[in-house]
Amino acid sequence: MMANPLGQWSAQAAEWYNQRPIRERALILLTSLVLVIVLGWELVVTPLQQRHQSLESRIQTLSASRDDLVAQQQSLEKQLSTDPSRVLRNQLNARQERLDRLNRQIADTTGQLIAPPAMVALLRDILAAQDALVLQGMELKTPTPVFAPETGSSPSQQKQEPPEPLLYAHDVEMRIAGSYLNVLNYLERLEALDERLGWIMLEYSAGDWPSGEAVIRVRTLSLDRAWLGV
């Protein structure tokens, strides 16, 4: 029976690796680790960031359309007080219906985002199930406002008060001790459990191999301006 070519190749590669000097083996191992980090980032982190940015862009676009309709509605209401014609009333009713639809779409889109307290609880629960990882610290960052994109406005509109934020970005920064592969497995489990979680930063510092420390920042969006219930 002929030997498996793949098995022969693996045995030859292992023998070649074991015959290398210690310094050369360490360099090969470090190069392999860098390749794993790059592939992990491209396959796991980048798609999740793109989905999160798409949701933010959709909310901003819908809110900008809603603000335009509100301004049109206020103008029509002012005209209606002096000229209550049927045509004007019909225009006002049509814009009110469109405004209601936009509000429902914004509510539906916002509902796709995980609430900040639920995000913190999920991060802790999954980490508790990872025996190979140790949570060294968790910091709740100050929520930052997310505004609608600026549109052209008249001088009279520029004198008004600044617009209210559409949403608030809630970031959690964790410091975790463990190997890179275990950290990557932790992130993969988070993504599998709830695809609405998105992390915007992942830094890994190698200590005494295979141990190291990872700094992970996870973000969710919410209508709440503070960390309620955490």
XYZ file of N, CA and C in Angstrom:
690
model
N 0.858 -1.185 0.000
C 0.000 0.000 0.000
C 0.898 1.240 0.000
N 0.570 2.182 -0.909
C 1.375 3.398 -1.006
C 1.055 4.323 0.159
N 2.054 4.998 0.689
C 1.873 5.912 1.814
C 1.141 7.157 1.339
N 0.427 7.762 2.227
C -0.314 9.000 1.931
C 0.689 10.111 1.628
N 0.632 10.719 0.409
C 1.604 11.780 0.071
C 1.534 12.930 1.064
N 0.313 13.271 1.508
C 0.187 14.383 2.460
C 0.852 14.038 3.790
N 0.687 12.787 4.235
C 1.322 12.363 5.478
C 2.839 12.378 5.364
N 3.365 11.952 4.211
C 4.816 11.981 4.005
C 5.337 13.413 4.028
N 4.584 14.293 3.375
C 5.015 15.697 3.346
C 5.008 16.300 4.747
N 3.970 15.976 5.538
C 3.890 16.501 6.899
C 5.043 15.990 7.752
N 5.378 14.713 7.598
C 6.472 14.143 8.374
C 7.804 14.771 7.977
N 7.989 15.007 6.681
C 9.230 15.626 6.229
C 9.330 17.065 6.730
N 8.174 17.782 6.696
C 8.182 19.173 7.172
C 8.487 19.232 8.662
N 7.896 18.306 9.446
C 8.151 18.288 10.884
C 9.613 17.964 11.164
N 10.179 17.018 10.417
C 11.582 16.659 10.620
C 12.501 17.826 10.265
N 12.154 18.520 9.145
C 12.951 19.679 8.747
C 12.902 20.761 9.808
N 11.699 20.997 10.373
C 11.539 22.040 11.394
C 12.347 21.683 12.651
N 12.289 20.444 13.080
C 12.991 20.025 14.298
C 14.512 20.101 14.142
N 15.010 20.034 12.889
C 16.446 20.102 12.659
C 16.969 21.542 12.612
N 16.013 22.518 12.585
C 16.447 23.917 12.531
C 17.004 24.354 13.880
N 17.897 25.355 13.907
C 18.367 25.919 15.191
C 17.210 26.559 15.950
N 17.393 26.697 17.255
C 16.310 27.245 18.100
C 15.923 28.645 17.640
N 16.889 29.486 17.327
C 16.587 30.843 16.888
C 15.775 30.839 15.596
N 16.152 29.963 14.660
C 15.433 29.898 13.384
C 14.010 29.366 13.599
N 13.863 28.370 14.493
C 12.507 27.846 14.773
C 11.634 28.932 15.398
N 12.193 29.741 16.293
C 11.417 30.820 16.923
C 10.973 31.833 15.877
N 11.869 32.150 14.918
C 11.516 33.091 13.862
C 10.399 32.542 12.984
N 10.478 31.251 12.643
C 9.421 30.620 11.829
C 8.099 30.656 12.582
N 8.126 30.353 13.887
C 6.898 30.343 14.682
C 6.290 31.737 14.766
N 7.143 32.761 14.946
C 6.647 34.136 15.035
C 6.021 34.571 13.711
N 6.656 34.196 12.591
C 6.102 34.537 11.278
C 4.742 33.889 11.069
N 4.598 32.629 11.490
C 3.320 31.934 11.368
C 2.251 32.608 12.206
N 2.633 33.052 13.411
C 1.671 33.721 14.282
C 1.172 35.022 13.664
N 2.073 35.783 13.038
C 1.674 37.029 12.380
C 0.695 36.742 11.246
N 0.940 35.687 10.483
C 0.021 35.323 9.400
C -1.359 34.959 9.952
N -1.386 34.239 11.068
C -2.676 33.875 11.681
C -3.419 35.125 12.132
N -2.692 36.107 12.719
C -3.321 37.353 13.178
C -3.921 38.107 11.996
N -3.166 38.224 10.897
C -3.652 38.960 9.732
C -4.882 38.283 9.141
N -4.826 36.960 8.987
C -5.965 36.233 8.434
C -7.178 36.331 9.357
N -6.952 36.229 10.669
C -8.058 36.347 11.622
C -8.731 37.698 11.541
N -7.918 38.752 11.410
C -8.494 40.108 11.324
C -9.320 40.265 10.047
N -8.796 39.806 8.902
C -9.496 39.981 7.636
C -10.776 39.149 7.566
N -10.764 37.938 8.151
C -11.908 37.037 8.037
C -12.966 37.271 9.101
N -12.576 37.826 10.257
C -13.524 37.945 11.375
C -13.884 39.394 11.671
N -12.878 40.248 11.852
C -13.129 41.606 12.336
C -13.661 42.506 11.222
N -13.034 42.475 10.033
C -13.419 43.392 8.964
C -14.881 43.266 8.539
N -15.428 42.042 8.303
C -16.853 41.960 7.938
C -17.773 42.520 9.008
N -17.448 42.303 10.286
C -18.299 42.804 11.356
C -18.269 44.324 11.421
N -17.104 44.932 11.214
C -17.012 46.388 11.193
C -17.824 46.972 10.046
N -17.779 46.329 8.877
C -18.536 46.819 7.726
C -20.033 46.782 7.989
N -20.525 45.720 8.656
C -21.953 45.633 8.977
C -22.346 46.731 9.956
N -21.491 46.971 10.945
C -21.791 47.996 11.947
C -21.834 49.379 11.298
N -20.883 49.682 10.411
C -20.858 50.965 9.727
C -22.061 51.123 8.808
N -22.509 50.020 8.197
C -23.690 50.082 7.328
C -24.932 50.453 8.123
N -25.073 49.889 9.351
C -26.227 50.235 10.184
C -26.176 51.706 10.599
N -24.994 52.207 10.973
C -24.876 53.611 11.361
C -25.234 54.523 10.189
N -24.754 54.177 8.985
C -25.030 55.003 7.811
C -26.516 55.019 7.489
N -27.186 53.863 7.630
C -28.620 53.804 7.332
C -29.405 54.658 8.329
N -29.048 54.598 9.609
C -29.750 55.392 10.615
C -29.555 56.883 10.347
N -28.342 57.290 9.990
C -28.077 58.698 9.717
C -28.852 59.191 8.501
N -28.937 58.344 7.459
C -29.666 58.742 6.254
C -31.151 58.891 6.542
N -31.719 57.914 7.266
C -33.133 57.991 7.598
C -33.437 59.201 8.472
N -32.579 59.487 9.412
C -32.817 60.615 10.313
C -32.711 61.940 9.567
N -31.771 62.037 8.617
C -31.663 63.256 7.825
C -32.931 63.494 7.017
N -33.497 62.415 6.436
C -34.755 62.534 5.692
C -35.886 62.947 6.621
N -35.876 62.394 7.828
C -36.923 62.760 8.785
C -36.840 64.230 9.150
N -35.619 64.747 9.376
C -35.469 66.158 9.726
C -35.960 67.064 8.606
N -35.680 66.685 7.353
C -36.163 67.486 6.228
C -37.687 67.516 6.193
N -38.299 66.368 6.455
C -39.762 66.315 6.442
C -40.364 67.141 7.571
N -39.713 67.105 8.733
C -40.209 67.909 9.861
C -40.185 69.389 9.502
N -39.096 69.838 8.850
C -39.005 71.247 8.450
C -40.084 71.599 7.438
N -40.328 70.712 6.473
C -41.385 70.952 5.494
C -42.754 70.987 6.158
N -42.959 70.084 7.119
C -44.245 70.036 7.807
C -44.494 71.322 8.592
N -43.474 71.833 9.260
C -43.637 73.068 10.018
C -43.961 74.238 9.093
N -43.325 74.261 7.906
C -43.614 75.327 6.947
C -45.049 75.242 6.444
N -45.506 74.012 6.167
C -46.884 73.839 5.689
C -47.897 74.198 6.773
N -47.591 73.847 8.002
C -48.505 74.187 9.093
C -48.643 75.700 9.238
N -47.537 76.427 9.038
C -47.594 77.879 9.118
C -48.455 78.453 8.010
N -48.304 77.892 6.788
C -49.137 78.355 5.682
C -50.603 77.984 5.903
N -50.816 76.809 6.504
C -52.172 76.338 6.725
C -52.937 77.244 7.687
N -52.239 77.863 8.624
C -52.908 78.741 9.587
C -53.465 79.994 8.926
N -52.913 80.381 7.769
C -53.393 81.569 7.062
C -54.176 81.239 5.799
N -53.952 80.025 5.256
C -54.646 79.629 4.023
C -55.039 78.161 4.121
N -56.123 77.836 4.811
C -56.520 76.438 5.032
C -57.167 75.813 3.803
N -56.421 75.664 2.741
C -56.970 75.073 1.519
C -56.869 73.551 1.580
N -57.695 72.896 0.779
C -57.712 71.434 0.760
C -56.403 70.870 0.232
N -55.820 71.521 -0.767
C -54.561 71.032 -1.331
C -53.455 71.058 -0.286
N -53.418 72.140 0.472
C -52.396 72.260 1.492
C -52.568 71.217 2.583
N -53.811 70.950 2.938
C -54.073 69.917 3.946
C -53.639 68.540 3.446
N -53.889 68.263 2.179
C -53.491 66.969 1.617
C -51.962 66.811 1.619
N -51.253 67.897 1.278
C -49.792 67.835 1.309
C -49.286 67.580 2.728
N -49.912 68.246 3.675
C -49.510 68.078 5.073
C -49.753 66.648 5.541
N -50.902 66.080 5.194
C -51.208 64.702 5.595
C -50.252 63.704 4.943
N -49.900 63.950 3.665
C -48.987 63.042 2.968
C -47.613 63.056 3.610
N -47.124 64.226 3.995
C -45.814 64.309 4.638
C -45.842 63.716 6.046
N -46.971 63.834 6.714
C -47.078 63.228 8.039
C -47.017 61.705 7.943
N -47.654 61.126 6.925
C -47.610 59.677 6.732
C -46.180 59.223 6.422
N -45.475 59.992 5.587
C -44.098 59.624 5.261
C -43.196 59.752 6.486
N -43.454 60.787 7.306
C -42.679 60.961 8.525
C -42.897 59.794 9.481
N -44.129 59.316 9.577
C -44.417 58.160 10.436
C -43.687 56.917 9.942
N -43.638 56.735 8.621
C -42.932 55.572 8.068
C -41.443 55.643 8.384
N -40.863 56.840 8.261
C -39.444 56.992 8.566
C -39.156 56.711 10.039
N -40.037 57.170 10.914
C -39.855 56.899 12.340
C -39.900 55.403 12.631
N -40.791 54.692 11.948
C -40.862 53.237 12.146
C -39.598 52.558 11.635
N -39.077 53.034 10.481
C -37.857 52.436 9.940
C -36.670 52.679 10.870
N -36.598 53.883 11.455
C -35.512 54.171 12.396
C -35.620 53.276 13.620
N -36.841 53.091 14.129
C -37.036 52.231 15.299
C -36.650 50.787 14.986
N -37.011 50.316 13.778
C -36.663 48.944 13.398
C -35.147 48.780 13.275
N -34.477 49.762 12.683
C -33.027 49.674 12.529
C -32.330 49.726 13.872
N -32.808 50.613 14.762
C -32.215 50.700 16.093
C -32.416 49.406 16.866
N -33.516 48.733 16.646
C -33.783 47.473 17.339
C -32.817 46.365 16.976
N -32.085 46.527 15.860
C -31.092 45.516 15.480
C -29.807 45.636 16.289
N -29.672 46.702 17.084
C -28.455 46.921 17.868
C -28.660 46.405 19.285
N -27.656 45.786 19.839
C -27.734 45.217 21.183
C -27.612 46.324 22.223
N -28.396 46.249 23.306
C -28.372 47.266 24.349
C -27.059 47.197 25.124
N -26.537 48.349 25.603
C -25.248 48.356 26.330
C -25.215 47.413 27.534
N -26.230 47.380 28.428
C -26.152 46.438 29.557
C -26.076 44.986 29.104
N -26.831 44.651 28.052
C -26.797 43.275 27.542
C -25.425 42.950 26.968
N -24.768 43.941 26.338
C -23.432 43.709 25.783
C -22.433 43.389 26.889
N -22.452 44.157 27.986
C -21.513 43.923 29.083
C -21.745 42.543 29.700
N -23.022 42.188 29.920
C -23.329 40.882 30.505
C -22.867 39.747 29.598
N -23.065 39.900 28.284
C -22.659 38.861 27.337
C -21.146 38.707 27.318
N -20.418 39.817 27.339
C -18.952 39.756 27.338
C -18.436 39.003 28.561
N -19.024 39.280 29.711
C -18.578 38.622 30.942
C -18.953 37.138 30.953
N -20.154 36.809 30.502
C -20.599 35.410 30.537
C -19.730 34.530 29.642
N -19.448 34.999 28.430
C -18.642 34.194 27.512
C -17.211 34.075 28.019
N -16.696 35.152 28.599
C -15.331 35.100 29.126
C -15.233 34.129 30.302
N -16.297 34.058 31.134
C -16.287 33.150 32.277
C -16.214 31.688 31.831
N -16.717 31.412 30.627
C -16.684 30.043 30.119
C -15.351 29.679 29.479
N -14.443 30.640 29.333
C -13.126 30.407 28.732
C -12.107 30.232 29.861
N -11.827 29.009 30.233
C -10.906 28.751 31.345
C -9.488 29.226 31.049
N -9.127 29.280 29.769
C -7.750 29.638 29.416
C -7.520 31.148 29.388
N -8.570 31.955 29.588
C -8.433 33.407 29.552
C -8.725 33.996 30.930
N -8.041 35.085 31.246
C -8.225 35.761 32.534
C -8.529 37.231 32.258
N -9.664 37.714 32.781
C -10.026 39.121 32.631
C -9.217 39.950 33.625
N -8.359 40.822 33.113
C -7.524 41.662 33.959
C -8.142 43.030 34.223
N -9.072 43.436 33.381
C -9.716 44.724 33.591
C -10.769 44.967 32.536
N -11.816 45.722 32.915
C -12.877 46.096 31.988
C -13.234 47.549 32.269
N -13.176 48.381 31.239
C -13.442 49.812 31.394
C -14.593 50.225 30.479
N -15.606 50.877 31.071
C -16.733 51.398 30.306
C -16.381 52.815 29.862
N -16.197 53.009 28.572
C -15.839 54.313 28.049
C -17.059 55.252 28.067
N -16.772 56.548 28.133
C -17.850 57.536 28.110
C -18.578 57.479 26.766
N -19.909 57.311 26.763
C -20.646 57.256 25.492
C -20.427 58.533 24.677
N -20.276 58.366 23.383
C -20.060 59.497 22.480
C -21.256 59.648 21.548
N -21.688 60.896 21.293
C -22.879 61.106 20.447
C -22.590 60.842 18.978
N -23.623 60.393 18.277
C -23.559 60.174 16.833
C -24.592 61.101 16.197
N -24.120 62.019 15.341
C -24.998 63.012 14.742
C -25.324 62.648 13.302
N -26.412 63.220 12.797
C -26.776 63.057 11.398
C -25.811 63.851 10.535
N -25.595 63.433 9.285
C -24.694 64.193 8.411
C -25.222 65.599 8.184
N -24.312 66.567 8.104
C -24.708 67.959 7.914
C -25.228 68.187 6.497
N -26.264 68.981 6.384
C -26.837 69.355 5.087
C -26.801 70.869 4.959
N -26.962 71.354 3.733
C -26.974 72.796 3.521
C -28.140 73.441 4.240
N -27.900 74.567 4.893
C -28.942 75.248 5.651
C -28.860 76.736 5.401
N -29.970 77.393 5.595
C -30.053 78.832 5.406
C -29.466 79.532 6.622
N -29.116 80.847 6.494
C -28.570 81.576 7.648
C -29.495 81.564 8.849
N -30.822 81.582 8.611
C -31.749 81.568 9.740
C -31.708 80.242 10.476
N -31.506 79.126 9.738
C -31.419 77.810 10.377
C -30.120 77.653 11.153
N -29.031 78.326 10.675
C -27.743 78.198 11.354
C -27.773 78.851 12.730
N -28.695 79.798 12.955
C -28.779 80.472 14.231
C -29.495 79.633 15.279
N -30.166 78.545 14.854
C -30.887 77.703 15.789
C -29.907 76.885 16.631
N -30.446 76.248 17.663
C -29.616 75.421 18.537
C -29.065 74.223 17.779
N -27.905 73.700 18.191
C -27.320 72.534 17.500
C -28.255 71.336 17.581
N -28.208 70.453 16.575
C -29.124 69.298 16.552
C -28.819 68.311 17.672
N -29.845 67.543 18.037
C -29.680 66.496 19.036
C -29.007 65.281 18.405
N -28.212 64.539 19.178
C -27.589 63.317 18.629
C -28.648 62.289 18.245
N -28.358 61.535 17.170
C -29.251 60.447 16.769
C -29.134 59.274 17.737
N -27.897 58.907 18.041
C -27.610 57.744 18.881
C -26.369 58.048 19.719
N -26.043 57.104 20.596
C -24.825 57.218 21.405
C -24.034 55.914 21.253
N -22.723 56.063 20.989
C -21.828 54.909 20.859
C -21.295 54.537 22.243
N -21.522 53.286 22.642
C -21.065 52.779 23.937
C -19.925 51.794 23.698
N -18.731 52.121 24.218
C -17.552 51.274 24.045
C -17.161 50.621 25.378
N -16.764 49.366 25.295
C -16.217 48.640 26.442
C -14.813 48.183 26.066
N -13.821 48.495 26.899
C -12.441 48.084 26.647
C -12.034 47.043 27.686
N -11.605 45.885 27.215
C -11.227 44.774 28.085
C -9.747 44.452 27.910
N -9.090 44.092 29.022
C -7.729 43.572 29.000
C -7.794 42.109 29.436
N -7.353 41.219 28.557
C -7.488 39.781 28.764
C -6.124 39.131 28.630
N -5.787 38.254 29.573
C -4.526 37.508 29.530
C -4.794 36.117 28.974
N -3.949 35.673 28.046
C -4.092 34.354 27.456
C -3.395 34.290 26.116
N -3.416 33.142 25.485
C -2.770 32.980 24.192
C -3.612 33.632 23.101
N -2.947 33.940 21.978
C -3.662 34.592 20.882
C -4.776 33.712 20.340
N -4.523 32.425 20.203
C -5.544 31.532 19.663
C -6.768 31.470 20.571
N -6.559 31.495 21.889
C -7.696 31.498 22.805
C -8.460 32.815 22.729
N -7.759 33.926 22.554
C -8.436 35.223 22.391
C -9.254 35.222 21.109
N -8.674 34.699 20.036
C -9.396 34.637 18.771
C -10.637 33.750 18.893
N -10.508 32.645 19.604
C -11.652 31.766 19.823
C -12.752 32.481 20.610
N -12.350 33.316 21.568
C -13.323 34.103 22.350
C -14.104 35.057 21.449
N -13.403 35.738 20.552
C -14.073 36.667 19.643
C -14.994 35.929 18.677
N -14.567 34.760 18.214
C -15.403 33.980 17.314
C -16.680 33.517 18.012
N -16.592 33.162 19.296
C -17.776 32.755 20.049
C -18.725 33.927 20.235
N -18.183 35.116 20.477
C -19.035 36.305 20.599
C -19.800 36.558 19.298
N -19.090 36.468 18.186
C -19.733 36.717 16.895
C -20.805 35.672 16.603
N -20.536 34.417 16.977
C -21.501 33.353 16.718
C -22.754 33.512 17.578
N -22.599 34.024 18.797
C -23.750 34.165 19.695
C -24.601 35.369 19.339
N -23.997 36.476 18.954
C -24.768 37.685 18.654
C -23.997 38.510 17.631
N -24.468 38.490 16.366
C -23.761 39.173 15.293
C -23.855 40.692 15.394
N -24.683 41.217 16.311
C -24.796 42.664 16.468
C -23.608 43.249 17.222
N -22.818 42.414 17.895
C -21.631 42.905 18.596
C -20.524 43.179 17.587
N -19.905 44.332 17.706
C -18.796 44.654 16.820
C -17.641 45.237 17.603
N -16.426 44.745 17.350
C -15.273 45.318 18.044
C -14.501 46.193 17.058
N -14.014 47.323 17.579
C -13.361 48.313 16.741
C -11.859 48.345 16.976
N -11.362 47.598 17.959
C -9.921 47.589 18.220
C -9.528 46.238 18.812
N -8.421 45.703 18.328
C -7.860 44.470 18.864
C -6.346 44.603 18.845
N -5.742 44.658 20.024
C -4.285 44.729 20.153
C -3.812 43.538 20.984
N -2.755 42.884 20.508
C -2.233 41.714 21.225
C -0.743 41.889 21.442
N -0.329 41.773 22.704
C 1.086 41.868 23.066
C 1.554 40.503 23.545
N 2.524 39.940 22.851
C 3.045 38.630 23.213
C 4.018 38.773 24.378
N 3.797 37.994 25.427
C 4.717 37.982 26.570
C 5.616 36.774 26.479
N 5.617 35.960 27.528
C 6.343 34.687 27.495
C 5.483 33.689 26.748
N 5.832 33.441 25.474
C 5.014 32.591 24.621
C 4.707 31.263 25.320
N 3.444 30.722 25.267
C 2.357 31.240 24.430
C 1.447 32.254 25.116
N 1.785 32.720 26.308
C 0.923 33.669 26.998
C 1.119 35.068 26.437
N 0.149 35.945 26.699
C 0.218 37.323 26.235
C -0.969 38.101 26.780
N -1.143 39.308 26.318
C -2.250 40.154 26.779
C -2.919 40.797 25.572
N -4.243 40.754 25.568
C -5.028 41.350 24.487
C -5.845 42.507 25.043
N -5.920 43.585 24.266
C -6.789 44.721 24.577
C -7.851 44.772 23.487
N -9.104 44.598 23.882
C -10.218 44.525 22.933
C -11.212 45.633 23.266
N -11.618 46.368 22.246
C -12.670 47.378 22.443
C -13.893 46.980 21.619
N -15.021 46.827 22.301
C -16.277 46.408 21.682
C -17.240 47.579 21.721
N -18.042 47.748 20.656
C -18.948 48.903 20.553
C -20.365 48.457 20.212
N -21.327 49.163 20.791
C -22.710 49.034 20.381
C -23.322 50.419 20.379
N -24.442 50.591 19.684
C -25.130 51.872 19.608
C -26.441 51.798 20.376
N -26.838 52.931 20.959
C -28.040 52.955 21.780
C -28.618 54.358 21.776
N -29.921 54.445 22.092
C -30.558 55.738 22.265
C -30.238 56.345 23.625
N -29.693 55.532 24.550
C -29.383 56.008 25.895
C -28.047 56.748 25.893
N -28.012 57.900 26.582
C -26.777 58.684 26.624
C -25.864 58.269 27.771
N -26.277 57.331 28.609
C -25.468 56.895 29.749
C -25.548 55.383 29.859
N -24.633 54.810 30.679
C -24.624 53.362 30.935
C -25.705 53.062 31.975
N -26.917 52.757 31.512
C -28.032 52.489 32.412
C -28.078 51.016 32.776
N -28.199 50.723 34.074
C -28.372 49.344 34.506
C -27.120 48.514 34.476
N -25.932 49.117 34.388
C -24.671 48.372 34.350
C -24.008 48.457 35.715
